[in-house]
Short mmCIF file of C-alpha atoms in Angstrom, two decimals:
data_model
loop_
_atom_site.label_atom_id
_atom_site.label_comp_id
_atom_site.label_asym_id
_atom_site.label_seq_id
_atom_site.Cartn_x
_atom_site.Cartn_y
_atom_site.Cartn_z
CA UNK Q 1 250.62 210.68 216.97
CA UNK Q 2 252.59 209.27 214.05
CA UNK Q 3 253.34 211.23 210.87
CA UNK Q 4 250.86 209.09 208.93
CA UNK Q 5 248.15 209.75 211.51
CA UNK Q 6 248.68 213.46 211.06
CA UNK Q 7 248.28 213.15 207.28
CA UNK Q 8 245.15 211.04 207.59
CA UNK Q 9 243.48 213.20 210.21
CA UNK Q 10 244.58 216.53 208.86
CA UNK Q 11 245.26 217.69 212.44
CA UNK Q 12 248.24 218.64 214.56
CA UNK Q 13 248.45 219.31 218.28
CA UNK Q 14 245.18 217.60 219.23
CA UNK Q 15 244.67 217.97 222.98
CA UNK Q 16 242.64 215.88 225.41
CA UNK Q 17 238.90 216.47 225.09
CA UNK Q 18 239.10 217.61 221.47
CA UNK Q 19 237.32 215.53 218.83
CA UNK Q 20 239.78 214.20 216.27
CA UNK Q 21 238.41 214.78 212.78
CA UNK Q 22 239.10 212.17 210.14
CA UNK Q 23 239.33 212.91 206.43
CA UNK Q 24 236.22 211.65 204.64
CA UNK Q 25 235.78 210.75 200.99
CA UNK Q 26 232.33 210.10 199.52
CA UNK Q 27 232.01 208.38 196.15
CA UNK Q 28 228.68 208.58 194.33
CA UNK Q 29 228.18 205.51 192.14
CA UNK Q 30 229.41 202.02 192.98
CA UNK Q 31 229.89 200.85 189.41
CA UNK Q 32 233.20 199.90 187.77
CA UNK Q 33 234.73 203.38 188.14
CA UNK Q 34 233.34 204.23 191.59
CA UNK Q 35 234.25 200.97 193.29
CA UNK Q 36 237.72 200.89 191.69
CA UNK Q 37 238.29 204.49 192.76
CA UNK Q 38 237.37 203.57 196.33
CA UNK Q 39 239.89 200.71 196.13
CA UNK Q 40 242.62 202.98 194.69
CA UNK Q 41 241.99 205.70 197.29
CA UNK Q 42 242.14 203.15 200.10
CA UNK Q 43 245.34 201.58 198.79
CA UNK Q 44 246.98 205.01 198.57
CA UNK Q 45 245.73 205.99 202.04
CA UNK Q 46 244.06 209.04 200.53
CA UNK Q 47 241.29 209.23 203.16
CA UNK Q 48 240.61 207.71 206.58
CA UNK Q 49 236.90 207.21 205.89
CA UNK Q 50 235.39 206.17 202.53
CA UNK Q 51 231.65 206.22 201.93
CA UNK Q 52 230.11 204.65 198.83
CA UNK Q 53 226.63 205.78 197.77
CA UNK Q 54 224.51 204.09 195.11
CA UNK Q 55 220.77 203.53 194.55
CA UNK Q 56 221.49 199.80 194.15
CA UNK Q 57 221.48 198.79 197.84
CA UNK Q 58 222.71 195.21 197.38
CA UNK Q 59 225.53 196.26 195.05
CA UNK Q 60 226.84 199.15 197.17
CA UNK Q 61 226.73 197.18 200.42
CA UNK Q 62 228.53 194.26 198.75
CA UNK Q 63 231.26 196.53 197.35
CA UNK Q 64 231.83 198.13 200.77
CA UNK Q 65 231.95 194.73 202.46
CA UNK Q 66 234.42 193.36 199.91
CA UNK Q 67 236.67 196.41 200.35
CA UNK Q 68 236.35 196.24 204.13
CA UNK Q 69 237.57 192.64 204.19
CA UNK Q 70 240.90 193.84 202.76
CA UNK Q 71 241.47 196.74 205.14
CA UNK Q 72 244.15 194.90 207.11
CA UNK Q 73 246.33 194.98 203.99
CA UNK Q 74 245.89 198.74 203.47
CA UNK Q 75 246.48 201.94 205.46
CA UNK Q 76 243.89 201.96 208.23
CA UNK Q 77 240.48 203.22 207.12
CA UNK Q 78 236.75 202.72 207.50
CA UNK Q 79 234.52 201.79 204.54
CA UNK Q 80 230.74 202.08 204.45
CA UNK Q 81 228.24 201.64 201.65
CA UNK Q 82 224.60 202.68 201.52
CA UNK Q 83 221.66 203.61 199.31
CA UNK Q 84 220.92 206.45 201.75
CA UNK Q 85 222.55 209.73 200.69
CA UNK Q 86 223.12 210.55 204.37
CA UNK Q 87 226.18 208.26 204.14
CA UNK Q 88 227.91 211.23 202.41
CA UNK Q 89 227.29 213.60 205.34
CA UNK Q 90 230.26 215.77 206.26
CA UNK Q 91 232.50 214.58 203.42
CA UNK Q 92 235.65 216.57 202.65
CA UNK Q 93 235.59 215.39 199.05
CA UNK Q 94 232.65 214.11 197.01
CA UNK Q 95 233.48 212.30 193.78
CA UNK Q 96 230.59 211.82 191.35
CA UNK Q 97 231.04 208.78 189.08
CA UNK Q 98 227.35 207.96 188.55
CA UNK Q 99 226.07 208.33 185.01
CA UNK Q 100 225.01 206.61 181.83
CA UNK Q 101 227.42 203.89 180.68
CA UNK Q 102 229.41 204.55 177.51
CA UNK Q 103 228.77 201.89 174.87
CA UNK Q 104 231.24 200.73 172.18
CA UNK Q 105 231.37 203.31 169.39
CA UNK Q 106 229.46 205.90 171.41
CA UNK Q 107 231.07 209.32 171.88
CA UNK Q 108 231.25 211.00 175.27
CA UNK Q 109 228.97 213.78 174.00
CA UNK Q 110 226.25 211.21 173.16
CA UNK Q 111 226.10 210.45 176.87
CA UNK Q 112 225.46 214.03 177.89
CA UNK Q 113 221.68 214.35 178.03
CA UNK Q 114 220.94 211.35 180.28
CA UNK Q 115 223.90 212.07 182.54
CA UNK Q 116 223.11 215.78 183.00
CA UNK Q 117 219.55 214.85 184.01
CA UNK Q 118 220.81 212.27 186.52
CA UNK Q 119 223.42 214.59 188.05
CA UNK Q 120 220.80 217.34 188.35
CA UNK Q 121 218.70 215.07 190.57
CA UNK Q 122 221.64 213.86 192.71
CA UNK Q 123 223.31 217.21 193.43
CA UNK Q 124 220.79 219.11 195.59
CA UNK Q 125 220.57 216.41 198.32
CA UNK Q 126 224.35 215.91 198.13
CA UNK Q 127 225.08 219.59 198.65
CA UNK Q 128 222.62 219.57 201.54
CA UNK Q 129 224.53 216.84 203.44
CA UNK Q 130 228.04 217.91 202.36
CA UNK Q 131 227.90 221.69 201.74
CA UNK Q 132 231.60 222.27 202.43
CA UNK Q 133 232.98 219.39 200.37
CA UNK Q 134 235.12 219.83 197.27
CA UNK Q 135 233.19 218.18 194.44
CA UNK Q 136 235.07 216.29 191.73
CA UNK Q 137 233.01 215.29 188.69
CA UNK Q 138 234.26 212.19 186.90
CA UNK Q 139 231.16 211.26 184.93
CA UNK Q 140 231.47 211.66 181.15
CA UNK Q 141 231.26 213.87 179.18
CA UNK Q 142 233.06 215.41 182.13
CA UNK Q 143 233.46 218.98 180.82
CA UNK Q 144 229.79 219.42 179.92
CA UNK Q 145 228.64 217.60 183.08
CA UNK Q 146 230.87 219.84 185.24
CA UNK Q 147 229.56 223.00 183.58
CA UNK Q 148 225.94 221.86 183.99
CA UNK Q 149 226.57 220.75 187.60
CA UNK Q 150 227.94 224.19 188.50
CA UNK Q 151 224.75 225.79 187.19
CA UNK Q 152 222.53 223.21 188.92
CA UNK Q 153 224.30 223.26 192.29
CA UNK Q 154 225.06 226.95 192.71
CA UNK Q 155 228.46 226.01 194.16
CA UNK Q 156 231.39 228.39 193.58
CA UNK Q 157 233.63 227.34 190.66
CA UNK Q 158 236.58 226.74 193.00
CA UNK Q 159 234.59 224.12 194.93
CA UNK Q 160 233.53 221.98 191.95
CA UNK Q 161 235.65 220.82 189.05
CA UNK Q 162 236.05 217.82 186.77
CA UNK Q 163 238.75 215.16 186.56
CA UNK Q 164 239.40 216.58 183.09
CA UNK Q 165 242.52 215.46 181.25
CA UNK Q 166 244.47 214.13 184.24
CA UNK Q 167 244.01 210.63 182.80
CA UNK Q 168 244.69 211.78 179.21
CA UNK Q 169 247.92 213.41 180.38
CA UNK Q 170 248.90 210.14 182.04
CA UNK Q 171 248.20 208.29 178.78
CA UNK Q 172 250.30 210.86 176.91
CA UNK Q 173 253.23 210.48 179.29
CA UNK Q 174 252.99 206.69 179.10
CA UNK Q 175 253.16 206.73 175.29
CA UNK Q 176 256.04 209.24 175.21
CA UNK Q 177 257.95 207.12 177.73
CA UNK Q 178 257.32 204.00 175.65
CA UNK Q 179 258.52 205.73 172.49
CA UNK Q 180 261.67 207.24 174.04
CA UNK Q 181 262.67 204.43 176.42
CA UNK Q 182 262.75 206.60 179.55
CA UNK Q 183 260.79 206.23 182.80
CA UNK Q 184 257.32 207.72 182.63
CA UNK Q 185 258.09 209.67 185.81
CA UNK Q 186 260.69 211.66 183.86
CA UNK Q 187 258.18 212.77 181.23
CA UNK Q 188 256.37 216.05 181.92
CA UNK Q 189 253.59 216.84 179.48
CA UNK Q 190 249.96 217.92 179.61
CA UNK Q 191 246.88 217.34 177.54
CA UNK Q 192 244.57 220.38 177.55
CA UNK Q 193 241.06 221.17 176.34
CA UNK Q 194 238.13 218.78 176.22
CA UNK Q 195 238.39 215.32 177.76
CA UNK Q 196 237.50 213.91 174.36
CA UNK Q 197 238.01 214.23 170.63
CA UNK Q 198 239.13 217.90 170.53
CA UNK Q 199 241.77 217.58 173.28
CA UNK Q 200 245.34 218.50 172.43
CA UNK Q 201 248.81 217.71 173.80
CA UNK Q 202 250.83 220.79 174.77
CA UNK Q 203 253.99 219.72 172.98
CA UNK Q 204 255.75 223.11 173.15
CA UNK Q 205 255.91 223.07 176.98
CA UNK Q 206 256.60 219.32 177.38
CA UNK Q 207 259.95 218.06 178.67
CA UNK Q 208 261.77 214.74 179.03
CA UNK Q 209 264.04 215.08 182.02
CA UNK Q 210 265.07 218.70 181.64
CA UNK Q 211 265.17 218.51 177.83
CA UNK Q 212 262.37 220.28 175.91
CA UNK Q 213 260.46 217.53 174.10
CA UNK Q 214 260.70 219.31 170.74
CA UNK Q 215 264.52 219.30 171.12
CA UNK Q 216 264.73 215.61 172.09
CA UNK Q 217 267.21 213.86 169.77
CA UNK Q 218 266.67 210.34 171.04
CA UNK Q 219 268.81 207.89 173.04
CA UNK Q 220 269.81 204.23 172.80
CA UNK Q 221 269.07 204.06 169.10
CA UNK Q 222 265.61 205.62 169.42
CA UNK Q 223 265.07 208.66 167.24
CA UNK Q 224 263.54 212.06 167.96
CA UNK Q 225 259.82 212.67 168.35
CA UNK Q 226 259.07 213.89 164.83
CA UNK Q 227 255.75 215.56 163.98
CA UNK Q 228 254.60 212.24 162.48
CA UNK Q 229 255.42 210.36 165.71
CA UNK Q 230 253.75 213.07 167.81
CA UNK Q 231 250.60 212.92 165.66
CA UNK Q 232 250.45 209.14 166.16
CA UNK Q 233 250.81 209.54 169.93
CA UNK Q 234 248.11 212.23 170.06
CA UNK Q 235 245.76 210.02 168.04
CA UNK Q 236 246.34 207.06 170.35
CA UNK Q 237 245.67 209.17 173.46
CA UNK Q 238 242.23 210.07 172.09
CA UNK Q 239 241.39 206.61 170.75
CA UNK Q 240 242.69 204.46 173.60
CA UNK Q 241 239.51 204.85 175.69
CA UNK Q 242 237.40 203.62 172.78
CA UNK Q 243 239.70 200.60 172.37
CA UNK Q 244 239.46 199.73 176.06
CA UNK Q 245 235.66 200.09 176.08
CA UNK Q 246 235.40 197.91 172.99
CA UNK Q 247 237.56 195.23 174.57
CA UNK Q 248 236.32 195.15 178.21
CA UNK Q 249 233.22 197.34 178.39
CA UNK Q 250 234.58 200.16 180.56
CA UNK Q 251 237.73 202.00 181.60
CA UNK Q 252 238.24 201.77 185.34
CA UNK Q 253 241.80 201.17 186.59
CA UNK Q 254 243.65 204.19 185.19
CA UNK Q 255 240.76 206.61 185.73
CA UNK Q 256 240.47 205.40 189.34
CA UNK Q 257 244.19 205.98 189.93
CA UNK Q 258 243.99 209.41 188.31
CA UNK Q 259 240.95 210.24 190.45
CA UNK Q 260 242.64 209.08 193.65
CA UNK Q 261 245.58 211.35 192.84
CA UNK Q 262 243.23 214.34 192.60
CA UNK Q 263 241.53 213.33 195.86
CA UNK Q 264 244.90 213.22 197.63
CA UNK Q 265 245.84 216.66 196.31
CA UNK Q 266 242.65 218.06 197.87
CA UNK Q 267 242.64 216.21 201.20
CA UNK Q 268 246.36 216.76 201.83
CA UNK Q 269 246.25 220.34 200.50
CA UNK Q 270 249.18 219.64 198.20
CA UNK Q 271 248.77 222.62 195.82
CA UNK Q 272 249.59 220.14 193.08
CA UNK Q 273 249.49 221.18 189.43
CA UNK Q 274 246.93 219.00 187.64
CA UNK Q 275 245.08 219.49 184.32
CA UNK Q 276 241.56 219.43 185.79
CA UNK Q 277 238.44 220.73 184.07
CA UNK Q 278 237.29 223.98 185.64
CA UNK Q 279 235.27 227.05 184.75
CA UNK Q 280 237.57 229.44 182.92
CA UNK Q 281 237.22 233.19 183.17
CA UNK Q 282 239.67 234.88 180.82
CA UNK Q 283 242.31 232.14 180.49
CA UNK Q 284 244.12 233.10 177.24
CA UNK Q 285 240.86 234.95 176.46
CA UNK Q 286 238.68 231.85 177.07
CA UNK Q 287 235.71 232.17 179.43
CA UNK Q 288 232.36 230.64 180.38
CA UNK Q 289 233.35 227.07 179.60
CA UNK Q 290 234.76 224.15 181.60
CA UNK Q 291 237.84 222.58 180.07
CA UNK Q 292 241.22 221.36 181.22
CA UNK Q 293 244.33 223.45 181.72
CA UNK Q 294 247.09 222.97 184.32
CA UNK Q 295 245.81 224.35 187.65
CA UNK Q 296 246.69 224.32 191.34
CA UNK Q 297 244.61 221.82 193.32
CA UNK Q 298 244.43 221.86 197.12
CA UNK Q 299 242.14 221.87 200.15
CA UNK Q 300 239.94 224.68 198.79
CA UNK Q 301 239.51 222.99 195.41
CA UNK Q 302 240.83 224.37 192.16
CA UNK Q 303 242.92 227.53 192.40
CA UNK Q 304 245.09 229.51 190.00
CA UNK Q 305 245.31 228.29 186.40
CA UNK Q 306 248.83 228.30 185.01
CA UNK Q 307 249.13 230.29 181.80
CA UNK Q 308 251.35 227.72 180.12
CA UNK Q 309 253.25 229.07 177.09
CA UNK Q 310 251.60 227.74 173.93
CA UNK Q 311 252.35 227.83 170.24
CA UNK Q 312 249.89 229.62 167.95
CA UNK Q 313 248.57 226.21 166.80
CA UNK Q 314 248.08 225.00 170.37
CA UNK Q 315 246.25 228.17 171.38
CA UNK Q 316 244.02 227.90 168.32
CA UNK Q 317 243.35 224.25 169.17
CA UNK Q 318 242.42 225.14 172.75
CA UNK Q 319 240.01 227.80 171.50
CA UNK Q 320 238.45 225.34 169.05
CA UNK Q 321 237.99 222.88 171.90
CA UNK Q 322 236.33 225.60 173.98
CA UNK Q 323 233.96 226.51 171.13
CA UNK Q 324 233.00 222.86 170.66
CA UNK Q 325 232.16 222.48 174.35
CA UNK Q 326 230.30 225.81 174.43
CA UNK Q 327 228.16 224.70 171.48
CA UNK Q 328 227.30 221.41 173.21
CA UNK Q 329 226.42 223.22 176.44
CA UNK Q 330 224.08 225.52 174.50
CA UNK Q 331 222.44 222.48 172.91
CA UNK Q 332 221.49 221.28 176.39
CA UNK Q 333 220.23 224.69 177.51
CA UNK Q 334 223.25 225.87 179.51
#
């Protein structure tokens, strides 16, 4: 067995007569985000079997067929698509992308009511066919949807979490890299809080290389990251999704890549630190709300949350974000 086979199958020392178990990813929703996430996961070799589920039979079968035709150019995998929820049976990871589509000018919170209702109908049959899967909610508004889904499903809070600010953190790192002229891979910074308007960059713990971001003096004629520059970057992180939606109708590439990275962390049990949206219970005094903070992600789902050092302003901002989300959850009866 090759090293790649071991990663894909999640097994070592398989003997004759044993059934070799392949890693299985199920994606609920074959729209722009779901189908692109399937593509990204396949290209990265994140799972050996990918199942797409959607109520639109023609659409989901066509997406699976189109993806299947390109398998020879990817790490080996199987792709199936169906309008029968049984296609998700036995999945290791279930990613929920189905939901109401965000329109230009519409906030993520405006989407909440219709999406919560939809997710509430989808979850019980999903949990029935894939009770042991780790569930990753991607549908917006992801924090409220994740909180509602935990109540609706009865799953433990380690087993279900949202994609949170993994994408926002990627946008932040991209903009910092662009401003400073260094590779994005050398920028380490997180966005915390709501995946939305009240999110906040954690500037005080961010680094460029090994240099604390707040001590960065600039290189190659580029100046330091002043408070004015940081404010502009933070604003662009929040507003970039609205710009993309206005221009092309949906965000799909970056969110699919972010999602596939989370999927890999689970299937390969990486214990990777990612700012996913999970149910907090005493994090810096915050509880009973789903929002994003850096956390360990592995085979069992979301684990320990890292108590990242924060400035007084950052901690106050995180608490404001939590209160905003709690108020919205109450509005929808959760």
